[in-house]
Tab-separated table of C-alpha atoms and ligand atoms in Angstrom:
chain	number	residue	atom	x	y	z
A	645	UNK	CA	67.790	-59.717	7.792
A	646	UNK	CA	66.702	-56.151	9.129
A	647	UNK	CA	67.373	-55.227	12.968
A	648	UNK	CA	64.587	-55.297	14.426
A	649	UNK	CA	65.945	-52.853	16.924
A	650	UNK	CA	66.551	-49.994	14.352
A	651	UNK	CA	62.950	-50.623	12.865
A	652	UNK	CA	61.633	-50.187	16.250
A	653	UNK	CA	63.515	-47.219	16.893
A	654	UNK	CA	62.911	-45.503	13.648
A	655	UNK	CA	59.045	-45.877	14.185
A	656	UNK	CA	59.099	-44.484	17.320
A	657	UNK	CA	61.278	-41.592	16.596
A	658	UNK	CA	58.955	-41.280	13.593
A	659	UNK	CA	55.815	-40.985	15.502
A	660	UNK	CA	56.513	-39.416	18.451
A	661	UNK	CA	54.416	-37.166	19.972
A	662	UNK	CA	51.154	-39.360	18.682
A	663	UNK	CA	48.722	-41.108	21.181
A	664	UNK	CA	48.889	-44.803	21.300
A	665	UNK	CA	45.654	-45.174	19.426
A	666	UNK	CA	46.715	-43.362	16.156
A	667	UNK	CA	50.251	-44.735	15.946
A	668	UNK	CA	48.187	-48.127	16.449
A	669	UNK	CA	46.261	-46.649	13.402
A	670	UNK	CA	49.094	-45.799	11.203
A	671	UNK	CA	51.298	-49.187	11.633
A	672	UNK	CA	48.340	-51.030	11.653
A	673	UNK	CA	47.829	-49.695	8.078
A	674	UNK	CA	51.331	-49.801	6.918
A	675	UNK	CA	50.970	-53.436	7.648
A	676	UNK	CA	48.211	-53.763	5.432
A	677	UNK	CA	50.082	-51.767	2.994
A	678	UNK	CA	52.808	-54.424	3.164
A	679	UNK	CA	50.708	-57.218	2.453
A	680	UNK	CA	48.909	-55.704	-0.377
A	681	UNK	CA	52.851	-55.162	-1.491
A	682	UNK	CA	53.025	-58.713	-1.002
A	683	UNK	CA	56.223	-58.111	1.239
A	684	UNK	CA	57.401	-60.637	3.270
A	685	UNK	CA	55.277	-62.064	6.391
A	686	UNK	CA	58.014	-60.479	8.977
A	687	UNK	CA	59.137	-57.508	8.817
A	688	UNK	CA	63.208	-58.777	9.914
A	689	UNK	CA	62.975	-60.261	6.213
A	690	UNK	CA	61.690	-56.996	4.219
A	691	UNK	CA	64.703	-56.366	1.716
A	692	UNK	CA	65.779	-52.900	2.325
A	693	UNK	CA	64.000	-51.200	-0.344
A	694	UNK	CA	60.743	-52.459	1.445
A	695	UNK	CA	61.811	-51.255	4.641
A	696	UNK	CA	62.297	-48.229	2.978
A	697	UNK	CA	58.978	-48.131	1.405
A	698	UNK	CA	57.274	-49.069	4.643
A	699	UNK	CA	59.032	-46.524	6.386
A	700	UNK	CA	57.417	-43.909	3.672
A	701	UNK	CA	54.167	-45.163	4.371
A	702	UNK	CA	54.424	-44.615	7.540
A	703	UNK	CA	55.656	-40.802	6.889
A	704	UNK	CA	53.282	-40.454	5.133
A	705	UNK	CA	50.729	-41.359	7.307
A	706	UNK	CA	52.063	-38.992	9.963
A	707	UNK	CA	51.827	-36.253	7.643
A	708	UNK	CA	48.443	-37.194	6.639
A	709	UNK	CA	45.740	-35.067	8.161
A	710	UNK	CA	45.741	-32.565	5.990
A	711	UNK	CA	43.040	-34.071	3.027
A	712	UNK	CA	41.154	-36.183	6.356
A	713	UNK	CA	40.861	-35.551	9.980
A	714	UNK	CA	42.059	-38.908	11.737
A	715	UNK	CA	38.819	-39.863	11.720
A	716	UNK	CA	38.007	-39.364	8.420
A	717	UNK	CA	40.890	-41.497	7.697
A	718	UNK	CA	40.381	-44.305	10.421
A	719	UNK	CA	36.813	-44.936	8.919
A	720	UNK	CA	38.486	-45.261	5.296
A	721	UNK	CA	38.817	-48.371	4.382
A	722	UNK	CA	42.008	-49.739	3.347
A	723	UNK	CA	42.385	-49.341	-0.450
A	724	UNK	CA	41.489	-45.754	0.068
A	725	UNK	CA	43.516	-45.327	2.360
A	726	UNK	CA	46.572	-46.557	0.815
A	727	UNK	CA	45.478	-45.093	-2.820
A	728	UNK	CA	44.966	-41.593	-0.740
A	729	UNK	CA	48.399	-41.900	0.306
A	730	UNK	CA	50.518	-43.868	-2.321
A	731	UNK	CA	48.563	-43.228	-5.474
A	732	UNK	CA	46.832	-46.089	-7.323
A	733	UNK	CA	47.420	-49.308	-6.100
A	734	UNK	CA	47.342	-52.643	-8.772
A	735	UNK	CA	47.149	-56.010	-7.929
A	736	UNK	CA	44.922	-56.035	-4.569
A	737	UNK	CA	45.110	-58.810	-2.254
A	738	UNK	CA	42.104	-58.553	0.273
A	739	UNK	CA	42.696	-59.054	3.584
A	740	UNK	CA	44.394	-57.810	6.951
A	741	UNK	CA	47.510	-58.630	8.110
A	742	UNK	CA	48.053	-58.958	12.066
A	743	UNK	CA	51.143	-56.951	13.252
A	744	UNK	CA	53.859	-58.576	13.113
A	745	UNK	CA	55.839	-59.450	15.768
A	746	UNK	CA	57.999	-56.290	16.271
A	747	UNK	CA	55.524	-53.985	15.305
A	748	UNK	CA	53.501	-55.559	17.868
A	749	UNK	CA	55.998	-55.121	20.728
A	750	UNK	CA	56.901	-51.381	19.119
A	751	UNK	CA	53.310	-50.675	20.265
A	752	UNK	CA	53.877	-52.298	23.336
A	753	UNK	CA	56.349	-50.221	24.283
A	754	UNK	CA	54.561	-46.917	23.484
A	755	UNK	CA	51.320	-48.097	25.392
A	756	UNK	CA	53.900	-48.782	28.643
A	757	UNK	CA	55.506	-44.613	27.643
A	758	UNK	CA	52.211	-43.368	27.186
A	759	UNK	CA	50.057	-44.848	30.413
A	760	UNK	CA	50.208	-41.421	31.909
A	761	UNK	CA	47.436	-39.728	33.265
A	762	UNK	CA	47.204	-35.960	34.195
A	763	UNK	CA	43.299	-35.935	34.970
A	764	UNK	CA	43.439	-37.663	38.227
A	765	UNK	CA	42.092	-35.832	41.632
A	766	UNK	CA	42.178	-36.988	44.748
A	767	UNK	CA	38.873	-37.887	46.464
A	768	UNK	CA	39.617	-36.466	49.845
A	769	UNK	CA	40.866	-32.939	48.982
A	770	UNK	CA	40.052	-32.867	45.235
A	771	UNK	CA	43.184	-31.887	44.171
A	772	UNK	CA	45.528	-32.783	41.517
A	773	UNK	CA	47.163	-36.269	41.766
A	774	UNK	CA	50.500	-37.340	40.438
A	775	UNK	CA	50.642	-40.366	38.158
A	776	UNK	CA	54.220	-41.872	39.177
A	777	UNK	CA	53.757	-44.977	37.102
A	778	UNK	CA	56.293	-44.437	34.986
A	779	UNK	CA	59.122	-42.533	37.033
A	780	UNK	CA	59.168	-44.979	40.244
A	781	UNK	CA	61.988	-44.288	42.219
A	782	UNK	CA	61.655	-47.979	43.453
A	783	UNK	CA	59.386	-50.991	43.435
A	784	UNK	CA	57.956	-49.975	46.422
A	785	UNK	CA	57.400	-46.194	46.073
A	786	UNK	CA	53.664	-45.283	45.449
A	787	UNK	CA	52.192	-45.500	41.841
A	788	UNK	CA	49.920	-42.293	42.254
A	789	UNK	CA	50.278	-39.574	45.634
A	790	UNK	CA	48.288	-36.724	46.038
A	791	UNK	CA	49.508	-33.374	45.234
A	792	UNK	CA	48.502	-31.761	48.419
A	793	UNK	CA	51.091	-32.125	51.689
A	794	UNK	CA	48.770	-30.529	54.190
A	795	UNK	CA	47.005	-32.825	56.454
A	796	UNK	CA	44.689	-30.261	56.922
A	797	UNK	CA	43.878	-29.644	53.195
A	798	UNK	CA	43.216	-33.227	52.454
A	799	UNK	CA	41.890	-35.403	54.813
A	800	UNK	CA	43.349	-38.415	52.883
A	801	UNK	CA	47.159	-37.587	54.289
A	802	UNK	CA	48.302	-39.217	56.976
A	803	UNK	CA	49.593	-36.518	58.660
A	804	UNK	CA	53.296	-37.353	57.626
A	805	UNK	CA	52.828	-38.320	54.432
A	806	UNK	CA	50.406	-37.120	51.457
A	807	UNK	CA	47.571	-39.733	50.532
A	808	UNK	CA	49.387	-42.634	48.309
A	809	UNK	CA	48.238	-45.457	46.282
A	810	UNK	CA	49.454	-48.630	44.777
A	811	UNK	CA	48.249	-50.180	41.869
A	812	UNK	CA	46.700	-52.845	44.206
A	813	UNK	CA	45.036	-50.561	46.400
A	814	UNK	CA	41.721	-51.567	46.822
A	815	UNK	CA	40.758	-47.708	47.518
A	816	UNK	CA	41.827	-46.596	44.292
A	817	UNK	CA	39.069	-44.203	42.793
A	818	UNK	CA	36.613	-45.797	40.708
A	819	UNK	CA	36.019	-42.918	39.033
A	820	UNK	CA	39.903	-42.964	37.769
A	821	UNK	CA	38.909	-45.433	35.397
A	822	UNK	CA	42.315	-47.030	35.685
A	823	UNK	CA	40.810	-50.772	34.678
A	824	UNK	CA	39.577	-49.221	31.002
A	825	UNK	CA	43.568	-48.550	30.106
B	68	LIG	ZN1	44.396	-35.173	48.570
């Protein structure tokens, strides 16, 4: 039985520094990987030279872009993509496995860490806006607040405190995009 804890931590330490959408990419694949291995369906019952292997994949992945840009390599399909990193692969068993469990809540996780946005401006003055989501100082502190404390600046402050929102705001800029995330 592996800890599922370690795995997760590994991964992450692994591929940090990657947006969400090509660590998605790269376990994604090292699941498929796995069941073209014919490991087992969860990941908690990988012996630990599968782990290990699956952890290489992985690596390897990360290391990739060097023969294909990441899109080169997200429009590969999966035998390529595993012979482009592992060599020749025997014995292929069609078909795509869904994350497992943990892998699933690994990218969970990262999705949560990486829900940061530094393009926002505020509609009244135009200026930079902070993205608090993930540093809340409590509950009820504001999710996003306007970089400019001057009242006269932007017309948005309240005169004692700089323009706010909550994720339930129903002023929150449409252009923000926040409901594509
Ligand atoms: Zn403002």
């Amino acid at each position: 039985m592996q800890d599922a804890e370690f795995i997760r931590d590994t991964v992450k330490e692994m591929l940090s520094g990657l947006d969400t959408k090509t660590m998605q990419k790269i376990i994604g694949s090292a699941n498929q990987y796995a069941t073209i291995k014919k490991f087992p369906k969860m990941i908690q019952d990988y012996s630990d030279a599968q782990l290990d292997t699956w952890f290489k994949y992985i690596e390897k992945l990360h290391d990739m872009p060097i023969d294909y840009t990441q899109e080169e390599f997200a429009n590969l399909d999966i035998i390529k993509k595993v012979e482009s990193v592992m060599g020749e692969v025997e014995d292929i068993t069609p078909g795509v496995k869904p994350a497992s469990a943990i892998t699933e809540s690994v990218i969970n996780n990262m999705e949560q860490q990486n829900k940061y946005r530094d393009d926002l401006k505020c509609p009244w003055c135009n200026e930079m806006v902070y993205d608090n989501r993930n540093n809340k100082k409590s509950e009820k502190s504001p999710d996003f607040v306007c970089s400019t404390n001057d009242a006269i600046k932007c017309s948005g402050h309240s005169g004692k405190w700089r323009k706010s929102w909550w994720l339930d705001n129903s002023d929150l800029p449409k252009e923000w995009n926040l409901d594509s995330e």
